[in-house]
Amino acid sequence: MARKPRSNPLSRRRFLAATGGMLAQIASGPAAAPTGARRGFEAINAEAPTLVTPSAQRKIPIGVFDPVFGHLSLDALLDKLQELGLEAVEIASAGPHCPLQDILDDSAKARAWKKKFDDKNIRIGALSCHANPVHPAAKIAGRDREAFRRTVTAAERVEVPVVVTFSGCPAGSQADRVPNRATYAWSACFAQALRYQWDEVLIPYWKEAAALARQHGGRKVALEMHPNFSVYNPKTLVRLREAAGEEVGANCDLSHLFWQGCDPVEVIRFLGNQGALYHAHMKDTVLFKDNLAKYGVLNFVFEAKDLAEGSATFRAVGYGHSAEVWKEIVRAYMDVGFEGILSIENEDPILSGEVGVERAAYVLKNVRAELLAL
């Protein structure tokens, strides 16, 4: 079936021209001085993947993960979301905008808290609880498991469908005292560590966690595929989901997958076709081609001062990959019937705070508008 012609053929060119201008501005700044960094602002994967079948497009809400606005009160946060034209939010359950104990103790206070969002027409897409519930230190694991339990319970009370968290990373054996991220089953000691982690720690815990989510009105648990944790890519996500239950799915943060060489549209299709996409962090990664060639993909940096030596770093949406790539990403979410929110998480070392959120929202709102106009 052929796609309909665009009603305004100039809109995309204007948008891409504006985005290119922003890239030029940051490339000329002091933090972008290294040659490799400058080149990195041009997406390595510049050509967008091609989707075969267009869908009936649904307007997926665009929101933000709230720690970036941790300095604001809840009322000020809601005003800021409206000012930025955002329609949704992801709330950290341990953060300043979530009165977790009040929600658990008092149903009237829980309803009043939820009503603040409803009155502003802001959807709470998820409560987040990022921790390591399989830490080898019993005190840490116990604390993090309790935080997850409380977050799941609170999510049911305020009718939030998704809880975002990490899979965690266990020790490599019962004798270890620190987490041991084993990913490669060679040599034999690492194969043994992987068997211990999955069979004796991860799967038993996440079966219990999935059952807890089921008991609390079928909450969905969105695991962020993250380096240094046992679930770090789509394959490990699906492996744990198949073992623990369908309550476990993905928080698809592509920033952690770009540098691993994943194709974002293929990831969304792969997980979406299994009904395993529960949440989406919208964050980009820039790959610095010169350093990538010398140092490989594991040479990730987090601060502007380290960009000259880095192979990759986090960026706001549109500053690692082109707007056209992000358009295909949003299209893919629409095509698989994604029911969550597009939650902007800003960890850009150059465009910090509200600036990065505003730039990411600009890209996402424009590409979504283009798709809805098709």
XYZ file of C-alpha atoms in Angstrom:
374
model
C 0.000 0.000 0.000
C 1.562 3.280 -1.046
C 1.912 6.081 1.478
C -0.127 9.219 0.992
C 1.796 12.251 -0.242
C 2.717 14.770 2.433
C 0.295 17.647 2.731
C 3.132 20.107 3.244
C 6.261 19.026 1.329
C 8.347 21.854 2.800
C 7.804 21.066 6.482
C 10.399 18.294 6.753
C 13.063 20.311 4.932
C 12.477 23.277 7.207
C 12.652 21.072 10.274
C 15.842 19.305 9.222
C 17.411 22.643 8.335
C 16.593 23.975 11.795
C 17.999 20.868 13.465
C 21.158 21.090 11.384
C 21.564 24.654 12.553
C 21.509 23.571 16.171
C 24.136 20.952 15.467
C 26.341 23.581 13.913
C 25.950 25.812 16.980
C 27.075 23.175 19.450
C 29.848 21.964 17.147
C 31.333 25.444 17.239
C 31.346 25.593 21.055
C 34.388 24.896 23.238
C 33.131 21.505 24.408
C 32.980 20.291 20.828
C 36.474 21.360 19.832
C 37.988 17.868 19.300
C 37.863 16.801 15.673
C 36.397 13.422 16.528
C 33.661 15.058 18.571
C 32.762 17.470 15.773
C 32.430 14.621 13.339
C 30.419 12.691 15.900
C 27.620 15.229 15.826
C 26.917 13.994 12.302
C 25.203 10.668 12.799
C 27.307 7.704 11.744
C 24.137 5.878 10.782
C 22.833 8.829 8.809
C 20.457 6.897 6.559
C 17.197 5.947 8.233
C 15.947 2.375 8.058
C 12.986 1.852 5.741
C 9.744 0.482 7.117
C 7.696 -1.552 4.690
C 4.122 -1.187 5.909
C 2.689 2.076 7.279
C 0.201 1.794 10.135
C -2.778 3.728 11.336
C -0.707 6.260 13.212
C -1.433 6.860 16.892
C -0.331 9.967 18.736
C 2.116 8.590 21.304
C 2.437 10.998 24.264
C 5.800 12.724 24.674
C 7.008 13.247 28.228
C 10.083 13.510 30.413
C 11.774 11.556 33.198
C 11.507 13.956 36.140
C 14.987 13.897 37.833
C 16.173 16.543 35.351
C 13.695 18.873 37.089
C 14.463 17.702 40.606
C 15.014 21.296 41.733
C 11.364 22.161 41.043
C 8.387 21.590 43.292
C 5.658 19.312 41.979
C 3.430 22.243 41.057
C 6.334 23.986 39.317
C 7.167 20.752 37.469
C 3.618 20.484 36.142
C 3.726 24.101 34.985
C 7.067 23.439 33.280
C 5.697 20.393 31.449
C 2.833 22.472 30.093
C 5.217 25.266 29.125
C 7.307 22.771 27.144
C 4.239 21.288 25.485
C 4.789 17.862 27.051
C 1.896 15.490 27.651
C 3.333 12.875 29.998
C 5.868 12.248 32.724
C 7.851 9.411 34.283
C 8.249 9.877 38.032
C 11.110 8.536 40.162
C 9.443 6.908 43.165
C 12.289 7.948 45.465
C 12.438 11.487 44.074
C 11.059 14.805 45.335
C 7.906 14.676 43.194
C 6.609 11.375 44.582
C 5.315 11.337 48.187
C 5.678 7.569 48.255
C 4.815 7.023 51.912
C 1.699 9.187 51.657
C 0.561 7.249 48.588
C 1.019 3.954 50.435
C -0.551 5.085 53.705
C -3.454 7.285 52.680
C -5.737 6.627 49.704
C -7.125 10.182 49.852
C -3.608 11.643 49.588
C -2.838 9.233 46.742
C -5.918 10.415 44.846
C -5.083 14.068 45.507
C -1.556 13.567 44.167
C -2.839 11.855 41.026
C -5.450 14.580 40.530
C -2.735 17.226 40.217
C -1.529 15.495 37.049
C -5.034 14.832 35.771
C -6.018 18.483 36.219
C -3.083 19.503 33.998
C -3.856 16.737 31.490
C -0.438 15.164 32.146
C -0.284 11.378 31.947
C 1.904 9.550 34.476
C 3.391 6.923 32.195
C 5.561 5.134 34.746
C 6.999 5.126 38.225
C 10.744 4.446 38.215
C 12.796 2.584 40.768
C 16.376 2.127 39.553
C 18.362 -0.210 41.774
C 20.113 -3.592 42.027
C 17.772 -6.090 43.702
C 20.177 -8.990 43.152
C 23.221 -7.335 44.724
C 25.399 -9.861 46.581
C 25.287 -7.746 49.750
C 22.114 -8.839 51.517
C 21.538 -5.390 53.021
C 21.662 -3.665 49.623
C 19.572 -6.317 47.879
C 16.990 -6.198 50.655
C 16.756 -2.424 50.507
C 16.358 -2.430 46.718
C 13.806 -5.241 46.706
C 11.737 -3.366 49.253
C 11.953 -0.186 47.153
C 10.663 -2.151 44.154
C 7.820 -3.681 46.194
C 6.759 -0.271 47.471
C 6.918 1.221 43.983
C 4.768 -1.564 42.500
C 2.235 -1.114 45.301
C 2.159 2.654 44.807
C 1.771 2.251 41.044
C -1.381 0.227 41.606
C -2.748 2.822 44.056
C -2.390 5.685 41.566
C -3.276 3.584 38.509
C 0.113 3.874 36.817
C 0.589 0.836 34.549
C 4.396 0.589 34.367
C 7.280 0.334 36.827
C 10.720 1.005 35.337
C 13.793 -0.590 36.881
C 16.983 -2.552 36.186
C 17.496 -6.310 36.114
C 20.387 -5.871 38.513
C 23.710 -7.675 38.470
C 24.560 -10.508 40.889
C 27.898 -11.763 42.071
C 29.759 -14.333 40.032
C 29.422 -16.979 42.735
C 28.156 -17.389 46.279
C 31.635 -16.476 47.515
C 31.712 -13.073 45.760
C 31.000 -9.858 47.637
C 30.569 -7.484 44.692
C 28.522 -7.633 41.465
C 30.297 -9.323 38.574
C 29.064 -8.487 35.085
C 29.830 -11.574 33.047
C 28.679 -11.455 29.409
C 30.949 -13.846 27.510
C 31.072 -17.561 28.267
C 34.800 -17.960 27.826
C 36.796 -19.068 29.679
C 35.173 -21.713 31.836
C 35.099 -19.515 34.937
C 32.883 -16.965 33.176
C 30.576 -19.657 31.824
C 30.202 -20.915 35.385
C 29.520 -17.373 36.622
C 26.800 -16.867 34.002
C 25.083 -20.130 34.961
C 25.129 -19.126 38.613
C 23.829 -15.625 37.941
C 20.932 -16.663 35.742
C 19.876 -20.011 37.170
C 20.405 -19.366 40.876
C 19.836 -15.611 41.275
C 18.245 -13.672 38.398
C 15.510 -16.068 37.286
C 14.350 -17.031 40.806
C 14.175 -13.386 41.897
C 12.417 -12.124 38.786
C 9.846 -14.924 38.923
C 8.929 -13.612 42.380
C 8.995 -10.000 41.177
C 6.741 -10.816 38.209
C 4.308 -12.553 40.552
C 4.269 -9.444 42.753
C 3.477 -7.264 39.733
C 0.687 -9.688 38.773
C -0.814 -9.505 42.250
C -0.915 -5.709 42.080
C -3.321 -5.404 39.184
C -0.971 -6.638 36.477
C 1.653 -3.897 36.683
C 4.153 -4.061 33.824
C 7.820 -4.160 34.787
C 9.990 -2.360 32.227
C 13.624 -3.374 32.546
C 16.101 -0.870 31.160
C 18.625 -2.740 29.025
C 21.718 -1.203 30.551
C 25.465 -1.923 30.575
C 26.822 -3.323 33.840
C 23.550 -5.182 34.451
C 22.640 -8.707 33.413
C 19.898 -7.536 31.048
C 21.713 -5.199 28.683
C 20.330 -5.968 25.182
C 17.141 -7.351 23.583
C 18.372 -10.950 23.688
C 19.012 -10.954 27.440
C 15.721 -9.099 27.994
C 13.739 -11.760 26.147
C 15.612 -14.549 27.916
C 14.586 -13.207 31.325
C 11.029 -12.463 30.179
C 10.567 -16.014 28.925
C 11.802 -17.398 32.239
C 10.046 -14.992 34.614
C 6.770 -14.104 32.918
C 5.097 -11.609 30.625
C 4.917 -9.001 33.365
C 8.588 -8.423 32.520
C 9.246 -6.332 29.410
C 11.524 -3.609 28.130
C 12.255 -0.014 28.861
C 13.728 0.591 25.418
C 16.447 3.173 25.981
C 18.144 3.253 22.593
C 21.087 5.249 23.924
C 22.364 2.010 25.473
C 21.864 0.083 22.248
C 23.242 2.446 19.574
C 26.829 1.941 20.746
C 26.326 -1.840 20.846
C 25.600 -1.726 17.110
C 21.843 -2.329 17.319
C 19.528 -1.012 14.630
C 16.864 0.966 16.536
C 13.972 0.088 14.227
C 14.846 -3.616 14.286
C 14.989 -3.535 18.100
C 11.548 -1.924 18.301
C 10.109 -4.420 15.827
C 11.709 -7.379 17.595
C 10.413 -6.421 21.043
C 7.147 -4.901 19.865
C 6.110 -7.966 17.899
C 6.402 -9.975 21.133
C 4.356 -7.470 23.118
C 7.430 -6.763 25.227
C 7.714 -2.959 24.803
C 6.444 -1.312 27.986
C 8.326 1.993 28.145
C 10.728 4.105 26.080
C 13.506 6.423 27.213
C 14.222 8.962 24.508
C 17.945 9.626 24.602
C 20.529 9.688 21.848
C 24.147 8.559 21.604
C 26.796 10.120 19.418
C 29.579 7.888 18.108
C 32.921 9.581 17.455
C 34.175 7.802 14.373
C 37.905 8.513 14.781
C 38.029 7.329 18.389
C 35.705 4.431 17.644
C 38.193 3.197 15.059
C 41.054 3.385 17.562
C 39.444 2.391 20.866
C 36.298 0.410 20.031
C 32.737 0.657 21.301
C 33.367 0.129 25.012
C 35.182 3.457 25.393
C 32.131 5.431 26.597
C 32.525 8.829 28.285
C 30.070 10.879 30.317
C 31.541 14.366 30.740
C 32.344 17.135 28.278
C 35.976 17.246 29.420
C 36.503 13.647 28.230
C 34.965 13.973 24.756
C 38.327 14.257 22.979
C 39.181 10.674 23.987
C 35.717 9.134 23.915
C 34.235 6.723 21.398
C 30.682 7.620 22.399
C 28.632 9.754 24.756
C 24.984 10.453 25.518
C 23.268 13.274 23.638
C 19.837 14.816 23.458
C 17.540 13.352 20.792
C 18.669 14.548 17.361
C 22.273 15.293 18.375
C 23.660 11.800 17.790
C 21.444 10.591 14.973
C 19.564 12.669 12.457
C 15.963 13.808 12.787
C 15.132 11.460 9.914
C 16.416 8.487 11.930
C 14.316 9.579 14.907
C 11.322 9.919 12.617
C 11.720 6.252 11.643
C 12.102 5.344 15.322
C 8.842 7.048 16.252
C 7.189 5.492 13.202
C 8.334 2.067 14.378
C 6.787 2.618 17.813
C 3.535 3.554 16.090
C 3.691 0.552 13.772
C 4.029 -1.984 16.604
C 1.164 -0.414 18.566
C 3.295 0.886 21.438
C 0.985 1.932 24.277
C 3.486 3.648 26.559
C 5.006 7.127 26.520
C 8.129 8.550 24.897
C 9.997 9.661 28.005
C 12.856 12.125 27.429
C 15.818 11.337 29.676
C 18.481 14.015 29.433
C 22.060 13.064 30.298
C 23.677 15.208 27.615
C 27.090 16.483 28.834
C 26.782 19.604 26.650
C 23.052 20.435 26.596
C 22.352 19.984 30.276
C 19.108 20.322 32.185
C 16.103 21.978 30.629
C 17.997 22.921 27.452
C 18.507 19.295 26.475
C 14.894 18.441 27.277
C 13.631 21.343 25.170
C 15.820 20.374 22.180
C 14.778 16.713 22.396
C 11.107 17.665 22.665
C 11.486 19.885 19.591
C 12.757 16.987 17.504
C 10.212 14.479 18.776
C 7.201 16.754 18.431
C 8.163 17.662 14.870
C 8.744 14.132 13.658
C 5.553 12.961 15.350
C 3.583 15.772 13.689
C 4.990 14.778 10.296
C 3.995 11.155 10.812
C 0.489 12.060 11.944
C 0.078 14.270 8.865
C 0.852 11.436 6.433
